[in-house]
Amino acid sequence: MIKNNINFNEIKYERLDYDKTKKSVEELISKLIKCDNYNEYLELVKEIIKFQNHIEEMFDYADINNMRNVEDKFFGAEIKYWNENKVKYDSLFLPFYNELNNSKYKEELKGILPDNFFRIIEYQARVTSDEISDLVAKENDLMMQCRKLNLTKLNYDGEEKTIGKISADYSNKDREVRKKAHDFVNDYYYSNQEKYDQILFELVQVRNEIARKLGFKNCVEYSIYKLKRFDYDYSDISKFRDNIIKYIIPICKQLTEWKKEELGLDELKYYDTVYFTEMPKPKYEGIELLEHLRDSFKEVDKELSDLYDFMLENGYIDFVTRDTKVNFSITNYLTETCMPVVTGNYKGTYFDVKTTTHEIGHSLQKYCASKEDKNRIVSALLKYPTMEVAEIFSYAMEFIMMDHLDNIFSEEDYKKYCFMKMYNFITDLPQRCLVDEFQQAIYSKEDLKVEDIRKTWLELAHKYNMDNTYGGHINLSTGGSFYGVSHIYYNPFYFIDYALACCDALSIWNECDKNIDLFKEIGGVASYYSFKELIEKYNMPNPFEEDTVKEVSIKLQKELENKRIVK
């Protein structure tokens, strides 16, 4: 039973006064430094973390509401305020981190504060400074420019539609309709190539400048600290990418041949973004789909079902399609309310089912963590696990739910959905690696020019066997296909985390297919460990080892064979 009874829309929001907050936090930290009594010291730590949690809640609440309606003037102004000032708020806690790292009570605190917290505050100190606040504000402004560009309404078939709505036709059974939709969106991207290129170029410059100001060589090195990659670096990631090329791309090539056979085509074009002529389609859309998914989650686990029901009934899930909403899906976590919040924009395809199960995987992990956190003092710095760990749970939930969605589809479409789940999982892996290597390349190039960006993308598309995917339209052939990958603009270096998570998501699926108690157990403590520590503790595979990727490729091949539908 969910103990929280607060509706998302009734959460009280306030814009904090920086000067007042600064004074209060500094007074508390000053008392902490002077304190000679452990129990009093502990209470001061709790009070400072409480302040931090409130700041995070207000920032996230404004951000969520802005994502749900980018035209809302009130929250538009609020997120502008936070984008300009969040770094200043974060910097207030640097003396707190320094005190805890050097505290005479550090060993006692380790029994209450998770060990991972002490790693995080070291890394956080490396990536936080008042000196970068203007640069971060510039970075946020560039991202907002991109967000608005992506939400431009276009006249398509006599109706004003966003790119997200037009892309629903990418799954249309009529090849000409698919081509028309792809061409329309690519025409838009091509006509705005200069804007997309310039925004990304400026983002690379400002992010590299942030990195250098903080003492890093560039944003690639900075990202290791920003994303809290405690026990691996880009030499490990590079080996992982190479193993994806070695073991996964051959499967992708096989899938290409299966797809040609299924569609009756000798050659695939960029608009052949279907595997079946008739792609699986849920029996329900929008709110009706969300309602029917209640039964699916109920089949799996009562606690999961209770969480889903509460979130759905109290505004913590918003998948209702709106033109004014961001064109991606995300799960946030409110640190005071102790609730996950899901935001997304349904497209009327089978991906709506996949997306919902993915985000509910994040939600259950965070809910389990919120219960475990009550046994400790947990800073807002631990509100999420590291990203590759977080994505383990979202993918694992997609797999776990696969056996419980037959009520959502017709019998034939259900079989197709299960196959497409595996198909997308596999074919996404090279693209995750392509995006990551692309970012590593452009952020590492010292004399980067705007024209280098698309050229680099095309070179790497060839390396990852995606020439056919990224050619055929002038926007694609000139290297503009990455404009639709929002992570490149909003979350640099995050994309590889989806791929790194895949091996361990499969492992959890194997263990939790009939009982998700292990999912909940690991999810509860996921923030308390580094990536390698967590997978070692629970005897999960290490994705940086070649044998792991090889074994995963064998398992995926078997799953494909089992789920393939032969005419």
Coordinates of C-alpha atoms in Angstrom, one line a residue:
M1 CA 0.0 0.0 0.0
I2 CA 1.4 3.4 -1.0
K3 CA 1.5 5.6 2.2
N4 CA 1.9 8.9 0.4
N5 CA -1.5 10.4 -0.3
I6 CA -0.3 13.6 -2.1
N7 CA -1.6 14.2 -5.6
F8 CA 1.2 15.5 -7.9
N9 CA -0.8 18.5 -9.0
E10 CA -1.3 19.5 -5.3
I11 CA 2.4 19.6 -4.4
K12 CA 3.2 23.1 -3.1
Y13 CA 5.7 24.8 -5.3
E14 CA 7.8 27.8 -4.3
R15 CA 10.6 29.7 -6.0
L16 CA 13.4 29.7 -3.4
D17 CA 15.2 32.9 -2.4
Y18 CA 18.8 32.3 -3.1
D19 CA 20.2 34.8 -0.6
K20 CA 18.0 33.4 2.3
T21 CA 18.8 29.9 1.3
K22 CA 22.5 30.7 1.2
K23 CA 22.5 32.2 4.6
S24 CA 20.6 29.3 6.2
V25 CA 22.8 26.7 4.6
E26 CA 26.1 28.5 5.5
E27 CA 24.9 28.8 9.1
L28 CA 24.2 25.1 9.3
I29 CA 27.5 24.1 7.8
S30 CA 29.3 26.5 10.2
K31 CA 27.6 24.8 13.1
L32 CA 28.5 21.4 11.7
I33 CA 32.2 22.3 11.4
K34 CA 32.4 23.4 15.0
C35 CA 30.3 20.6 16.4
D36 CA 32.0 18.2 18.9
N37 CA 29.1 16.0 19.7
Y38 CA 28.4 13.1 17.3
N39 CA 24.6 13.0 17.9
E40 CA 24.3 16.7 17.4
Y41 CA 26.6 16.4 14.3
L42 CA 24.3 13.8 12.9
E43 CA 21.2 16.0 13.4
L44 CA 22.9 18.8 11.6
V45 CA 23.8 16.5 8.7
K46 CA 20.1 15.5 8.5
E47 CA 19.0 19.1 8.5
I48 CA 21.5 20.1 5.7
I49 CA 20.4 17.2 3.6
K50 CA 16.8 18.1 4.2
F51 CA 17.5 21.6 2.8
Q52 CA 19.2 20.0 -0.2
N53 CA 16.2 17.7 -0.8
H54 CA 13.8 20.7 -0.8
I55 CA 15.9 22.5 -3.4
E56 CA 15.9 19.4 -5.6
E57 CA 12.2 18.9 -5.2
M58 CA 11.4 22.5 -6.3
F59 CA 13.8 22.3 -9.3
D60 CA 12.4 18.9 -10.4
Y61 CA 8.8 20.0 -9.9
A62 CA 9.3 23.1 -12.1
D63 CA 11.2 21.0 -14.7
I64 CA 8.5 18.3 -14.9
N65 CA 5.7 20.9 -15.3
N66 CA 7.7 22.7 -18.0
M67 CA 8.2 19.4 -19.9
R68 CA 4.5 18.6 -19.6
N69 CA 3.6 21.9 -21.1
V70 CA 6.4 24.0 -22.6
E71 CA 3.9 26.8 -23.2
D72 CA 2.9 27.2 -19.6
K73 CA 4.2 30.8 -18.8
F74 CA 4.5 30.3 -15.1
F75 CA 6.7 27.2 -15.1
G76 CA 8.4 28.5 -18.2
A77 CA 9.6 31.4 -16.1
E78 CA 10.4 29.1 -13.2
I79 CA 12.6 26.7 -15.2
K80 CA 14.4 29.8 -16.7
Y81 CA 15.1 30.9 -13.1
W82 CA 16.5 27.4 -12.2
N83 CA 18.5 27.1 -15.4
E84 CA 20.2 30.3 -14.5
N85 CA 20.7 29.6 -10.8
K86 CA 20.8 25.9 -10.1
V87 CA 24.6 25.7 -10.2
K88 CA 24.7 28.4 -7.5
Y89 CA 22.4 26.4 -5.3
D90 CA 24.5 23.3 -5.9
S91 CA 27.7 25.1 -5.0
L92 CA 26.4 26.0 -1.5
F93 CA 26.9 22.4 -0.5
L94 CA 30.6 22.1 -1.5
P95 CA 31.8 23.1 2.0
F96 CA 29.4 20.4 3.4
Y97 CA 30.9 17.7 1.2
N98 CA 34.4 18.8 2.2
E99 CA 33.5 18.6 5.9
L100 CA 32.0 15.2 5.6
N101 CA 35.0 13.8 3.6
N102 CA 37.4 15.0 6.3
S103 CA 35.1 14.5 9.3
K104 CA 36.4 12.9 12.5
Y105 CA 33.1 11.1 12.5
K106 CA 33.5 9.7 9.0
E107 CA 33.7 6.0 10.0
E108 CA 30.5 6.3 12.2
L109 CA 28.8 8.2 9.3
K110 CA 29.6 5.4 6.9
G111 CA 27.2 3.2 8.9
I112 CA 24.3 5.5 8.1
L113 CA 25.3 7.3 4.9
P114 CA 25.9 4.8 2.0
D115 CA 29.5 4.3 1.1
N116 CA 28.8 5.4 -2.4
F117 CA 27.8 8.9 -1.1
F118 CA 31.4 9.6 -0.2
R119 CA 32.6 8.7 -3.7
I120 CA 29.8 10.9 -5.1
I121 CA 30.7 14.0 -3.0
E122 CA 34.3 13.7 -4.3
Y123 CA 33.1 13.6 -7.9
Q124 CA 30.4 16.3 -7.2
A125 CA 33.1 18.6 -5.9
R126 CA 35.0 18.1 -9.1
V127 CA 32.1 19.1 -11.4
T128 CA 30.5 21.9 -9.3
S129 CA 31.6 25.5 -9.1
D130 CA 30.2 29.0 -9.0
E131 CA 32.6 29.9 -11.8
I132 CA 30.7 27.9 -14.4
S133 CA 27.2 29.2 -13.6
D134 CA 27.2 31.6 -16.6
L135 CA 28.4 28.8 -18.9
V136 CA 25.7 26.4 -17.5
A137 CA 23.1 29.0 -18.1
K138 CA 24.3 29.3 -21.7
E139 CA 24.2 25.5 -22.1
N140 CA 20.6 25.4 -20.8
D141 CA 19.6 28.2 -23.1
L142 CA 20.9 26.3 -26.1
M143 CA 19.1 23.1 -25.0
M144 CA 15.8 25.1 -24.7
Q145 CA 16.4 26.4 -28.2
C146 CA 16.6 22.8 -29.4
R147 CA 13.5 21.8 -27.4
K148 CA 11.5 24.6 -29.1
L149 CA 12.9 23.7 -32.5
N150 CA 11.8 20.1 -32.0
L151 CA 8.3 21.1 -31.0
T152 CA 7.6 23.3 -34.0
K153 CA 4.2 22.6 -35.5
L154 CA 4.2 21.7 -39.2
N155 CA 1.4 21.6 -41.7
Y156 CA 1.1 18.0 -42.6
D157 CA -1.9 16.8 -44.6
G158 CA -3.7 20.0 -43.9
E159 CA -3.3 19.7 -40.1
E160 CA -0.8 21.3 -37.7
K161 CA 1.3 18.5 -36.2
T162 CA 4.6 18.1 -34.3
I163 CA 7.4 15.8 -35.5
G164 CA 6.3 13.3 -32.8
K165 CA 2.8 13.0 -34.2
I166 CA 4.0 12.8 -37.8
S167 CA 6.4 10.0 -36.9
A168 CA 3.5 7.8 -36.0
D169 CA 3.2 7.2 -39.7
Y170 CA 6.7 5.6 -39.7
S171 CA 4.9 2.4 -38.8
N172 CA 2.2 2.7 -41.4
K173 CA 1.7 -0.4 -43.5
D174 CA 1.5 1.7 -46.7
R175 CA 5.1 2.2 -47.9
E176 CA 4.2 5.4 -49.7
V177 CA 2.7 6.8 -46.5
R178 CA 5.9 5.9 -44.6
K179 CA 8.0 7.6 -47.2
K180 CA 5.9 10.7 -47.2
A181 CA 6.2 11.0 -43.4
H182 CA 10.0 10.4 -43.4
D183 CA 10.5 12.8 -46.3
F184 CA 8.4 15.5 -44.6
V185 CA 10.4 15.3 -41.3
N186 CA 13.7 15.0 -43.1
D187 CA 12.7 18.0 -45.3
Y188 CA 12.2 20.0 -42.0
Y189 CA 15.5 18.8 -40.6
Y190 CA 17.3 19.6 -43.8
S191 CA 15.8 23.1 -44.0
N192 CA 17.0 23.7 -40.4
Q193 CA 20.4 22.0 -40.7
E194 CA 22.2 25.2 -40.0
K195 CA 20.3 25.7 -36.8
Y196 CA 20.7 22.1 -35.5
D197 CA 24.4 22.1 -36.5
Q198 CA 25.0 25.5 -34.9
I199 CA 23.3 24.6 -31.6
L200 CA 25.3 21.4 -31.3
F201 CA 28.5 23.1 -32.2
E202 CA 27.9 25.8 -29.6
L203 CA 27.0 23.1 -27.0
V204 CA 30.3 21.3 -27.7
Q205 CA 32.1 24.6 -27.2
V206 CA 30.4 25.6 -24.0
R207 CA 30.6 22.1 -22.5
N208 CA 34.2 21.8 -23.3
E209 CA 34.7 25.3 -21.8
I210 CA 32.9 24.1 -18.6
A211 CA 35.2 21.1 -18.5
R212 CA 38.4 23.1 -18.9
K213 CA 37.3 25.6 -16.3
L214 CA 36.9 22.7 -13.8
G215 CA 40.3 21.3 -14.6
F216 CA 39.5 18.6 -17.2
K217 CA 40.9 18.2 -20.7
N218 CA 37.5 18.3 -22.3
C219 CA 33.9 17.1 -21.9
V220 CA 34.8 13.5 -22.5
E221 CA 37.0 13.4 -19.4
Y222 CA 34.5 15.6 -17.5
S223 CA 31.7 13.2 -18.4
I224 CA 33.4 10.4 -16.4
Y225 CA 32.9 12.5 -13.3
K226 CA 29.6 14.0 -14.2
L227 CA 28.0 10.6 -14.9
K228 CA 29.8 9.1 -11.9
R229 CA 31.6 6.3 -13.7
F230 CA 33.6 5.4 -10.6
D231 CA 35.2 2.2 -11.8
Y232 CA 35.6 2.4 -15.5
D233 CA 36.5 4.9 -18.2
Y234 CA 36.5 5.3 -22.0
S235 CA 39.1 2.6 -22.5
D236 CA 36.6 0.2 -21.1
I237 CA 33.7 1.7 -23.1
S238 CA 35.7 1.5 -26.3
K239 CA 36.3 -2.2 -25.8
F240 CA 32.6 -2.7 -25.2
R241 CA 31.7 -0.9 -28.4
D242 CA 34.2 -3.0 -30.3
N243 CA 32.5 -6.2 -28.9
I244 CA 29.1 -4.9 -30.0
I245 CA 30.5 -4.6 -33.5
K246 CA 32.0 -8.1 -33.3
Y247 CA 29.1 -10.0 -31.9
I248 CA 25.9 -8.0 -32.3
I249 CA 26.2 -6.4 -35.7
P250 CA 26.3 -9.9 -37.4
I251 CA 22.9 -10.5 -35.8
C252 CA 21.7 -7.2 -37.1
K253 CA 22.8 -8.2 -40.6
Q254 CA 20.8 -11.4 -40.3
L255 CA 17.8 -9.4 -39.1
T256 CA 18.1 -7.2 -42.2
E257 CA 17.8 -10.3 -44.4
W258 CA 14.8 -11.6 -42.4
K259 CA 13.2 -8.1 -42.8
K260 CA 13.7 -8.1 -46.6
E261 CA 12.1 -11.6 -46.7
E262 CA 9.2 -10.5 -44.5
L263 CA 8.5 -7.4 -46.5
G264 CA 9.2 -9.0 -49.9
L265 CA 11.8 -6.4 -50.8
D266 CA 15.2 -6.8 -52.5
E267 CA 16.5 -3.6 -51.0
L268 CA 15.5 -1.7 -47.8
K269 CA 15.1 2.1 -47.9
Y270 CA 15.3 4.6 -45.1
Y271 CA 11.5 4.7 -44.9
D272 CA 11.2 0.9 -44.4
T273 CA 10.9 1.4 -40.6
V274 CA 8.7 -1.6 -40.2
Y275 CA 9.5 -5.2 -39.9
F276 CA 6.0 -6.5 -40.6
T277 CA 3.7 -5.0 -43.2
E278 CA 1.1 -4.9 -40.5
M279 CA 3.0 -3.8 -37.4
P280 CA 1.5 -4.8 -33.9
K281 CA -0.9 -2.3 -32.6
P282 CA -2.4 -2.2 -29.1
K283 CA -6.2 -2.7 -28.9
Y284 CA -6.3 0.5 -26.8
E285 CA -4.8 4.0 -27.0
G286 CA -4.1 6.8 -24.5
I287 CA -5.9 6.7 -21.2
E288 CA -7.7 3.5 -22.2
L289 CA -4.3 1.8 -22.7
L290 CA -3.1 3.0 -19.3
E291 CA -6.2 1.7 -17.7
H292 CA -5.9 -1.8 -19.3
L293 CA -2.3 -2.0 -18.3
R294 CA -3.4 -2.1 -14.7
D295 CA -4.4 -5.8 -15.2
S296 CA -1.0 -6.5 -16.7
F297 CA 1.0 -5.1 -13.7
K298 CA -1.4 -6.8 -11.3
E299 CA -0.4 -10.2 -12.8
V300 CA 3.2 -9.5 -12.0
D301 CA 3.3 -8.2 -8.4
K302 CA 1.0 -6.6 -5.9
E303 CA 3.4 -3.9 -4.8
L304 CA 4.1 -3.0 -8.5
S305 CA 0.3 -2.9 -9.1
D306 CA -0.3 -0.7 -6.1
L307 CA 2.4 1.7 -7.2
Y308 CA 1.1 1.9 -10.8
D309 CA -2.5 2.5 -9.7
F310 CA -1.5 5.2 -7.3
M311 CA 0.7 7.0 -9.8
L312 CA -2.0 6.8 -12.5
E313 CA -4.7 8.1 -10.2
N314 CA -2.7 10.9 -8.7
G315 CA -1.0 12.6 -11.6
Y316 CA 2.4 10.9 -11.4
I317 CA 2.0 9.4 -14.8
D318 CA 1.2 11.7 -17.8
F319 CA 1.3 10.0 -21.2
V320 CA -1.6 11.9 -22.7
T321 CA -0.6 13.2 -26.1
R322 CA -0.2 17.0 -26.3
D323 CA 1.6 19.1 -28.9
T324 CA 3.0 21.3 -26.1
K325 CA 4.8 18.4 -24.3
V326 CA 8.4 17.3 -24.9
N327 CA 8.8 14.5 -27.5
F328 CA 10.6 12.0 -25.2
S329 CA 9.8 9.9 -22.1
I330 CA 11.4 10.4 -18.7
T331 CA 11.1 9.3 -15.1
N332 CA 12.0 11.9 -12.5
Y333 CA 12.0 11.4 -8.7
L334 CA 10.8 13.9 -6.1
T335 CA 13.1 13.8 -3.1
E336 CA 10.7 15.1 -0.5
T337 CA 7.5 13.5 -1.8
C338 CA 9.5 10.3 -2.3
M339 CA 7.6 9.5 -5.5
P340 CA 8.6 8.8 -9.1
V341 CA 7.0 10.9 -11.8
V342 CA 6.6 9.7 -15.4
T343 CA 6.2 12.1 -18.4
G344 CA 5.9 11.1 -22.0
N345 CA 3.9 11.6 -25.2
Y346 CA 2.1 8.6 -26.6
K347 CA 2.3 8.1 -30.4
G348 CA -0.5 5.6 -30.9
T349 CA 1.9 2.7 -31.8
Y350 CA 3.1 -0.4 -30.0
F351 CA 6.0 1.7 -28.7
D352 CA 3.6 3.2 -26.2
V353 CA 3.4 -0.2 -24.5
K354 CA 7.2 -0.6 -24.5
T355 CA 7.7 3.0 -23.3
T356 CA 5.2 2.6 -20.4
T357 CA 6.8 -0.7 -19.1
H358 CA 10.3 0.9 -19.5
E359 CA 9.4 4.0 -17.4
I360 CA 7.5 1.9 -14.8
G361 CA 10.7 -0.1 -14.4
H362 CA 12.5 3.1 -13.4
S363 CA 9.5 4.0 -11.1
L364 CA 9.5 0.7 -9.2
Q365 CA 13.3 0.9 -8.7
K366 CA 13.0 4.4 -7.3
Y367 CA 10.0 3.4 -5.1
C368 CA 11.9 0.5 -3.6
A369 CA 14.9 2.7 -3.0
S370 CA 12.7 5.3 -1.2
K371 CA 11.7 2.6 1.3
E372 CA 15.3 1.4 1.8
D373 CA 16.4 5.0 2.2
K374 CA 14.3 5.4 5.3
N375 CA 16.9 3.2 7.1
R376 CA 19.7 5.7 6.2
I377 CA 20.5 9.3 5.7
V378 CA 20.3 9.7 1.9
S379 CA 21.3 12.9 0.1
A380 CA 19.6 14.1 -3.0
L381 CA 22.9 13.2 -4.7
L382 CA 21.7 9.6 -4.5
K383 CA 18.2 10.3 -5.8
Y384 CA 19.1 8.2 -8.8
P385 CA 21.5 5.3 -9.3
T386 CA 24.2 5.9 -11.8
M387 CA 22.6 5.9 -15.2
E388 CA 23.8 2.6 -16.5
V389 CA 22.5 1.0 -13.3
A390 CA 19.2 2.8 -13.6
E391 CA 18.6 1.5 -17.2
I392 CA 19.1 -2.1 -16.0
F393 CA 15.7 -1.9 -14.2
S394 CA 13.8 -0.2 -17.0
Y395 CA 14.9 -2.8 -19.6
A396 CA 14.4 -5.6 -17.1
M397 CA 10.8 -4.5 -16.6
E398 CA 10.2 -4.4 -20.3
F399 CA 11.3 -8.1 -20.5
I400 CA 9.4 -9.1 -17.3
M401 CA 6.2 -7.6 -18.6
M402 CA 6.4 -9.3 -22.0
D403 CA 4.6 -12.4 -20.7
H404 CA 1.8 -10.3 -19.3
L405 CA 0.6 -8.2 -22.2
D406 CA -1.6 -10.6 -24.1
N407 CA -4.7 -8.6 -22.9
I408 CA -3.3 -5.5 -24.7
F409 CA -3.0 -7.0 -28.1
S410 CA -4.8 -9.4 -30.4
E411 CA -3.2 -12.9 -30.4
E412 CA -1.3 -12.3 -33.7
D413 CA -0.2 -8.8 -32.6
Y414 CA 1.0 -10.1 -29.2
K415 CA 3.4 -12.5 -31.0
K416 CA 4.6 -9.7 -33.2
Y417 CA 5.1 -7.4 -30.2
C418 CA 7.3 -9.9 -28.4
F419 CA 9.4 -10.4 -31.5
M420 CA 9.7 -6.6 -32.0
K421 CA 10.7 -6.2 -28.4
M422 CA 13.7 -8.4 -29.1
Y423 CA 14.3 -6.9 -32.6
N424 CA 14.4 -3.3 -31.3
F425 CA 16.6 -4.3 -28.3
I426 CA 19.2 -5.8 -30.5
T427 CA 19.2 -3.3 -33.4
D428 CA 19.4 -0.4 -30.9
L429 CA 22.7 -1.6 -29.5
P430 CA 24.9 -0.5 -32.4
Q431 CA 23.1 2.9 -32.6
R432 CA 23.8 3.4 -28.9
C433 CA 27.5 2.8 -29.6
L434 CA 27.5 5.0 -32.7
V435 CA 26.0 8.0 -30.8
D436 CA 28.6 7.5 -28.0
E437 CA 31.6 7.3 -30.3
F438 CA 30.2 10.2 -32.3
Q439 CA 30.1 12.3 -29.1
Q440 CA 33.6 11.2 -28.0
A441 CA 34.9 12.2 -31.4
I442 CA 33.4 15.7 -31.7
Y443 CA 34.1 16.7 -28.1
S444 CA 37.7 15.5 -28.4
K445 CA 38.6 17.3 -31.6
E446 CA 40.5 20.4 -30.6
D447 CA 39.9 22.4 -33.8
L448 CA 36.3 21.2 -34.4
K449 CA 34.5 23.1 -37.2
V450 CA 30.7 23.0 -37.8
E451 CA 31.1 21.0 -41.0
D452 CA 33.1 18.3 -39.1
I453 CA 30.0 17.3 -37.1
R454 CA 28.0 15.7 -39.9
K455 CA 31.1 14.4 -41.6
T456 CA 32.0 12.5 -38.4
W457 CA 28.5 11.1 -38.1
L458 CA 28.6 9.7 -41.6
E459 CA 32.0 8.1 -41.1
L460 CA 30.9 6.4 -37.9
A461 CA 27.6 5.3 -39.5
H462 CA 29.6 3.3 -42.0
K463 CA 31.7 1.8 -39.1
Y464 CA 28.5 0.6 -37.4
N465 CA 26.9 -0.8 -40.6
M466 CA 24.2 1.9 -40.8
D467 CA 24.9 3.3 -44.3
N468 CA 21.4 2.2 -45.5
T469 CA 19.7 3.6 -42.5
Y470 CA 21.3 7.0 -42.9
G471 CA 21.2 7.6 -46.6
G472 CA 18.6 8.1 -49.4
H473 CA 17.3 11.5 -48.5
I474 CA 19.5 14.6 -48.7
N475 CA 19.2 15.2 -45.0
L476 CA 20.4 11.7 -44.3
S477 CA 23.1 11.5 -46.9
T478 CA 24.6 14.8 -45.7
G479 CA 24.7 13.5 -42.1
G480 CA 21.7 15.1 -40.5
S481 CA 20.0 11.9 -39.2
F482 CA 21.1 12.5 -35.6
Y483 CA 18.9 15.6 -35.2
G484 CA 16.2 13.4 -33.9
V485 CA 18.4 11.9 -31.1
S486 CA 17.5 14.2 -28.2
H487 CA 20.2 12.8 -25.9
I488 CA 22.9 14.2 -28.2
Y489 CA 21.7 17.7 -27.4
Y490 CA 20.2 17.3 -23.8
N491 CA 22.2 14.4 -22.2
P492 CA 25.7 14.1 -23.6
F493 CA 27.4 10.7 -23.1
Y494 CA 24.3 9.2 -21.5
F495 CA 23.3 7.1 -24.5
I496 CA 25.9 4.4 -24.0
D497 CA 24.3 3.6 -20.6
Y498 CA 21.4 2.0 -22.3
A499 CA 23.7 -0.4 -24.0
L500 CA 25.8 -1.1 -20.9
A501 CA 22.6 -1.9 -19.0
C502 CA 21.4 -4.5 -21.5
C503 CA 23.6 -7.5 -20.4
D504 CA 22.5 -7.1 -16.8
A505 CA 18.8 -6.5 -17.7
L506 CA 18.8 -9.9 -19.3
S507 CA 20.3 -11.4 -16.2
I508 CA 17.6 -9.9 -13.9
W509 CA 14.9 -11.0 -16.4
N510 CA 16.2 -14.6 -16.1
E511 CA 16.1 -14.5 -12.3
C512 CA 12.8 -12.5 -12.0
D513 CA 10.6 -13.9 -14.7
K514 CA 8.4 -15.6 -12.2
N515 CA 9.1 -13.5 -9.1
I516 CA 10.4 -10.0 -9.1
D517 CA 11.6 -9.9 -5.4
L518 CA 15.2 -9.9 -6.6
F519 CA 14.4 -6.9 -8.9
K520 CA 13.0 -5.1 -5.8
E521 CA 15.9 -6.1 -3.6
I522 CA 18.6 -4.8 -6.0
G523 CA 16.5 -1.8 -6.9
G524 CA 16.3 -0.8 -3.2
V525 CA 20.1 -0.5 -2.9
A526 CA 21.0 0.4 -6.5
S527 CA 22.2 3.9 -5.5
Y528 CA 24.5 2.6 -2.8
Y529 CA 27.0 1.0 -5.0
S530 CA 29.1 1.8 -8.1
F531 CA 28.2 -0.1 -11.3
K532 CA 30.9 -2.8 -10.9
E533 CA 30.3 -3.2 -7.2
L534 CA 26.6 -3.8 -7.8
I535 CA 27.0 -6.4 -10.5
E536 CA 29.7 -8.2 -8.5
K537 CA 27.6 -8.1 -5.4
Y538 CA 24.6 -9.8 -7.2
N539 CA 26.7 -12.0 -9.5
M540 CA 25.6 -10.3 -12.7
P541 CA 27.7 -10.2 -15.9
N542 CA 30.3 -7.6 -16.6
P543 CA 29.6 -5.9 -20.0
F544 CA 33.2 -4.9 -20.4
E545 CA 34.3 -8.5 -20.7
E546 CA 34.3 -9.9 -24.2
D547 CA 32.8 -13.3 -23.1
T548 CA 29.8 -11.4 -21.6
V549 CA 28.9 -9.8 -24.9
K550 CA 29.5 -13.1 -26.7
E551 CA 27.2 -15.0 -24.3
V552 CA 24.5 -12.3 -24.6
S553 CA 24.7 -12.5 -28.4
I554 CA 24.0 -16.3 -28.2
K555 CA 21.1 -15.8 -25.9
L556 CA 19.6 -13.0 -28.1
Q557 CA 20.0 -15.2 -31.2
K558 CA 18.0 -18.0 -29.4
E559 CA 15.3 -15.6 -28.3
L560 CA 15.0 -14.3 -31.9
E561 CA 14.7 -17.8 -33.3
N562 CA 12.0 -18.7 -30.7
K563 CA 10.0 -15.5 -31.3
R564 CA 10.4 -15.3 -35.1
I565 CA 7.1 -15.5 -37.0
V566 CA 7.6 -17.3 -40.3
K567 CA 5.1 -16.9 -43.1

